[in-house]
């Protein structure tokens, strides 16, 4: 969720910086593109306050910010909806910590004469985690009858 907010904020900031600083400097200071917007306003005998904002840059920046904000809100809603559908046991990961080795991936075995050895856990094969039986490793709250892994003809 934080990454989504950070990405959206960086896009919006970039557009605002482009629309507020870079585009006016390129157009008004360097005179790129022929007649500047300020010259056009002056030649049309319009108030010079209109020359402070280029309508093309303003519409591009405003439109882009609006679209990015709308997309961000849709994604936030989707993420929150998916969080509600997560499995309560594995918290959406699809795996549970191995109970035999306590997720340490190794077992402490004792041999004769009190020598202790470590060996790989045979329950989780040294992974430290096992498949969640509640969600069948999907991470979703409940596997439905339409799940291809649940074949009634097996």
mmCIF file of C-alpha atoms in Angstrom:
data_model
loop_
_atom_site.group_PDB
_atom_site.id
_atom_site.type_symbol
_atom_site.label_atom_id
_atom_site.label_comp_id
_atom_site.label_asym_id
_atom_site.label_seq_id
_atom_site.Cartn_x
_atom_site.Cartn_y
_atom_site.Cartn_z
ATOM 1 C CA UNK A 1 0.000 0.000 0.000
ATOM 2 C CA UNK A 2 2.876 2.355 0.849
ATOM 3 C CA UNK A 3 4.512 1.577 -2.480
ATOM 4 C CA UNK A 4 1.278 2.454 -4.292
ATOM 5 C CA UNK A 5 1.063 5.803 -2.511
ATOM 6 C CA UNK A 6 4.750 6.517 -3.148
ATOM 7 C CA UNK A 7 4.480 5.703 -6.863
ATOM 8 C CA UNK A 8 1.373 7.839 -7.321
ATOM 9 C CA UNK A 9 2.917 10.721 -5.394
ATOM 10 C CA UNK A 10 6.077 10.609 -7.518
ATOM 11 C CA UNK A 11 4.072 10.613 -10.782
ATOM 12 C CA UNK A 12 1.924 13.524 -9.647
ATOM 13 C CA UNK A 13 4.966 15.451 -8.392
ATOM 14 C CA UNK A 14 6.751 14.926 -11.700
ATOM 15 C CA UNK A 15 3.782 16.210 -13.667
ATOM 16 C CA UNK A 16 3.388 19.246 -11.418
ATOM 17 C CA UNK A 17 7.105 20.052 -11.692
ATOM 18 C CA UNK A 18 6.911 19.679 -15.472
ATOM 19 C CA UNK A 19 3.799 21.839 -15.752
ATOM 20 C CA UNK A 20 4.901 24.443 -13.234
ATOM 21 C CA UNK A 21 8.626 24.796 -13.887
ATOM 22 C CA UNK A 22 10.051 23.026 -16.908
ATOM 23 C CA UNK A 23 7.409 23.797 -19.560
ATOM 24 C CA UNK A 24 7.126 27.534 -18.755
ATOM 25 C CA UNK A 25 10.923 27.944 -18.682
ATOM 26 C CA UNK A 26 11.321 26.215 -22.040
ATOM 27 C CA UNK A 27 8.537 28.240 -23.617
ATOM 28 C CA UNK A 28 8.938 31.708 -22.100
ATOM 29 C CA UNK A 29 12.670 31.980 -21.408
ATOM 30 C CA UNK A 30 14.131 30.159 -24.385
ATOM 31 C CA UNK A 31 11.378 30.965 -26.866
ATOM 32 C CA UNK A 32 11.120 27.407 -28.140
ATOM 33 C CA UNK A 33 8.217 26.766 -30.487
ATOM 34 C CA UNK A 34 8.073 30.172 -32.176
ATOM 35 C CA UNK A 35 5.885 32.810 -30.555
ATOM 36 C CA UNK A 36 5.573 32.457 -26.813
ATOM 37 C CA UNK A 37 2.192 32.323 -25.161
ATOM 38 C CA UNK A 38 2.832 35.721 -23.563
ATOM 39 C CA UNK A 39 3.377 37.284 -27.005
ATOM 40 C CA UNK A 40 0.166 35.703 -28.231
ATOM 41 C CA UNK A 41 -1.822 37.178 -25.286
ATOM 42 C CA UNK A 42 -0.245 40.586 -25.828
ATOM 43 C CA UNK A 43 -1.047 40.543 -29.583
ATOM 44 C CA UNK A 44 -4.673 39.607 -28.858
ATOM 45 C CA UNK A 45 -4.979 42.535 -26.385
ATOM 46 C CA UNK A 46 -6.033 40.243 -23.547
ATOM 47 C CA UNK A 47 -5.167 40.771 -19.858
ATOM 48 C CA UNK A 48 -1.536 39.830 -19.173
ATOM 49 C CA UNK A 49 -2.578 37.718 -16.168
ATOM 50 C CA UNK A 50 -3.688 35.077 -18.676
ATOM 51 C CA UNK A 51 -0.105 34.718 -19.869
ATOM 52 C CA UNK A 52 1.013 33.373 -16.501
ATOM 53 C CA UNK A 53 -0.555 29.981 -17.202
ATOM 54 C CA UNK A 54 -0.270 28.167 -20.504
ATOM 55 C CA UNK A 55 -3.644 26.477 -21.106
ATOM 56 C CA UNK A 56 -2.123 23.498 -22.912
ATOM 57 C CA UNK A 57 0.338 22.773 -20.122
ATOM 58 C CA UNK A 58 -2.325 23.455 -17.478
ATOM 59 C CA UNK A 59 -4.844 21.132 -19.107
ATOM 60 C CA UNK A 60 -2.228 18.407 -19.574
ATOM 61 C CA UNK A 61 -1.003 18.677 -15.992
ATOM 62 C CA UNK A 62 -4.471 18.907 -14.487
ATOM 63 C CA UNK A 63 -5.813 16.071 -16.598
ATOM 64 C CA UNK A 64 -2.868 13.811 -15.851
ATOM 65 C CA UNK A 65 -3.091 14.484 -12.119
ATOM 66 C CA UNK A 66 -6.822 13.738 -12.209
ATOM 67 C CA UNK A 67 -6.362 10.470 -14.085
ATOM 68 C CA UNK A 68 -3.527 9.293 -11.842
ATOM 69 C CA UNK A 69 -5.531 10.181 -8.731
ATOM 70 C CA UNK A 70 -8.565 8.270 -10.011
ATOM 71 C CA UNK A 71 -6.442 5.219 -10.855
ATOM 72 C CA UNK A 72 -4.812 5.360 -7.434
ATOM 73 C CA UNK A 73 -8.214 5.393 -5.712
ATOM 74 C CA UNK A 74 -9.364 2.384 -7.743
ATOM 75 C CA UNK A 75 -6.191 0.475 -6.851
ATOM 76 C CA UNK A 76 -6.537 1.340 -3.150
ATOM 77 C CA UNK A 77 -10.089 -0.020 -3.231
ATOM 78 C CA UNK A 78 -8.903 -3.217 -4.959
ATOM 79 C CA UNK A 79 -6.100 -3.735 -2.433
ATOM 80 C CA UNK A 80 -8.457 -3.230 0.512
ATOM 81 C CA UNK A 81 -10.969 -5.646 -1.025
ATOM 82 C CA UNK A 82 -8.257 -8.279 -1.478
ATOM 83 C CA UNK A 83 -7.128 -7.806 2.128
ATOM 84 C CA UNK A 84 -10.631 -8.779 3.278
ATOM 85 C CA UNK A 85 -10.427 -12.021 1.280
ATOM 86 C CA UNK A 86 -7.136 -13.176 2.801
ATOM 87 C CA UNK A 87 -6.891 -16.430 4.739
ATOM 88 C CA UNK A 88 -7.024 -15.735 8.476
ATOM 89 C CA UNK A 89 -4.615 -18.544 9.345
ATOM 90 C CA UNK A 90 -1.700 -17.873 6.986
ATOM 91 C CA UNK A 91 -2.477 -14.137 6.479
ATOM 92 C CA UNK A 92 -2.484 -14.514 2.697
ATOM 93 C CA UNK A 93 0.933 -16.151 2.313
ATOM 94 C CA UNK A 94 -0.388 -19.670 1.666
ATOM 95 C CA UNK A 95 2.090 -21.174 4.124
ATOM 96 C CA UNK A 96 2.201 -21.824 7.864
ATOM 97 C CA UNK A 97 5.330 -22.142 10.013
ATOM 98 C CA UNK A 98 6.373 -25.749 10.484
ATOM 99 C CA UNK A 99 5.216 -26.942 13.915
ATOM 100 C CA UNK A 100 7.804 -29.707 14.194
ATOM 101 C CA UNK A 101 10.924 -27.556 13.839
ATOM 102 C CA UNK A 102 9.283 -24.234 14.855
ATOM 103 C CA UNK A 103 10.273 -22.789 11.463
ATOM 104 C CA UNK A 104 13.976 -23.215 12.283
ATOM 105 C CA UNK A 105 14.436 -25.679 9.359
ATOM 106 C CA UNK A 106 16.578 -27.963 11.553
ATOM 107 C CA UNK A 107 15.855 -30.579 14.228
ATOM 108 C CA UNK A 108 18.037 -31.316 17.190
ATOM 109 C CA UNK A 109 18.451 -35.067 17.431
ATOM 110 C CA UNK A 110 20.014 -36.967 20.317
ATOM 111 C CA UNK A 111 22.085 -40.094 19.877
ATOM 112 C CA UNK A 112 23.497 -42.475 22.405
ATOM 113 C CA UNK A 113 25.959 -41.168 24.948
ATOM 114 C CA UNK A 114 24.237 -37.732 24.919
ATOM 115 C CA UNK A 115 25.669 -36.555 21.603
ATOM 116 C CA UNK A 116 23.361 -34.074 19.934
ATOM 117 C CA UNK A 117 23.190 -33.695 16.182
ATOM 118 C CA UNK A 118 21.254 -31.372 13.941
ATOM 119 C CA UNK A 119 19.434 -32.652 10.908
ATOM 120 C CA UNK A 120 17.109 -31.215 8.334
ATOM 121 C CA UNK A 121 13.441 -31.278 9.314
ATOM 122 C CA UNK A 122 11.657 -34.092 7.490
ATOM 123 C CA UNK A 123 8.221 -32.504 7.934
ATOM 124 C CA UNK A 124 8.964 -29.333 5.928
ATOM 125 C CA UNK A 125 12.052 -30.636 4.059
ATOM 126 C CA UNK A 126 14.121 -27.841 5.543
ATOM 127 C CA UNK A 127 11.900 -25.041 4.240
ATOM 128 C CA UNK A 128 10.605 -23.987 7.654
ATOM 129 C CA UNK A 129 7.045 -23.727 6.366
ATOM 130 C CA UNK A 130 4.247 -26.052 5.286
ATOM 131 C CA UNK A 131 1.224 -25.643 3.017
ATOM 132 C CA UNK A 132 -1.816 -24.025 4.643
ATOM 133 C CA UNK A 133 -4.587 -26.662 4.676
ATOM 134 C CA UNK A 134 -7.335 -24.059 5.080
ATOM 135 C CA UNK A 135 -6.763 -22.132 1.856
ATOM 136 C CA UNK A 136 -4.842 -24.864 -0.022
ATOM 137 C CA UNK A 137 -1.869 -22.542 -0.467
ATOM 138 C CA UNK A 138 -3.913 -19.888 -2.307
ATOM 139 C CA UNK A 139 -3.841 -17.298 0.471
ATOM 140 C CA UNK A 140 -7.548 -16.650 -0.081
ATOM 141 C CA UNK A 141 -10.148 -16.966 2.678
ATOM 142 C CA UNK A 142 -11.874 -20.042 1.338
ATOM 143 C CA UNK A 143 -11.174 -22.300 -1.598
ATOM 144 C CA UNK A 144 -14.301 -22.707 -3.688
ATOM 145 C CA UNK A 145 -15.600 -25.724 -5.550
ATOM 146 C CA UNK A 146 -14.344 -24.074 -8.754
ATOM 147 C CA UNK A 147 -10.722 -24.351 -7.674
ATOM 148 C CA UNK A 148 -8.936 -26.548 -10.267
ATOM 149 C CA UNK A 149 -6.890 -28.212 -7.529
ATOM 150 C CA UNK A 150 -10.036 -29.669 -5.970
ATOM 151 C CA UNK A 151 -11.015 -32.274 -8.544
ATOM 152 C CA UNK A 152 -14.085 -34.275 -7.467
ATOM 153 C CA UNK A 153 -13.211 -37.064 -9.909
ATOM 154 C CA UNK A 154 -9.808 -37.930 -8.404
#
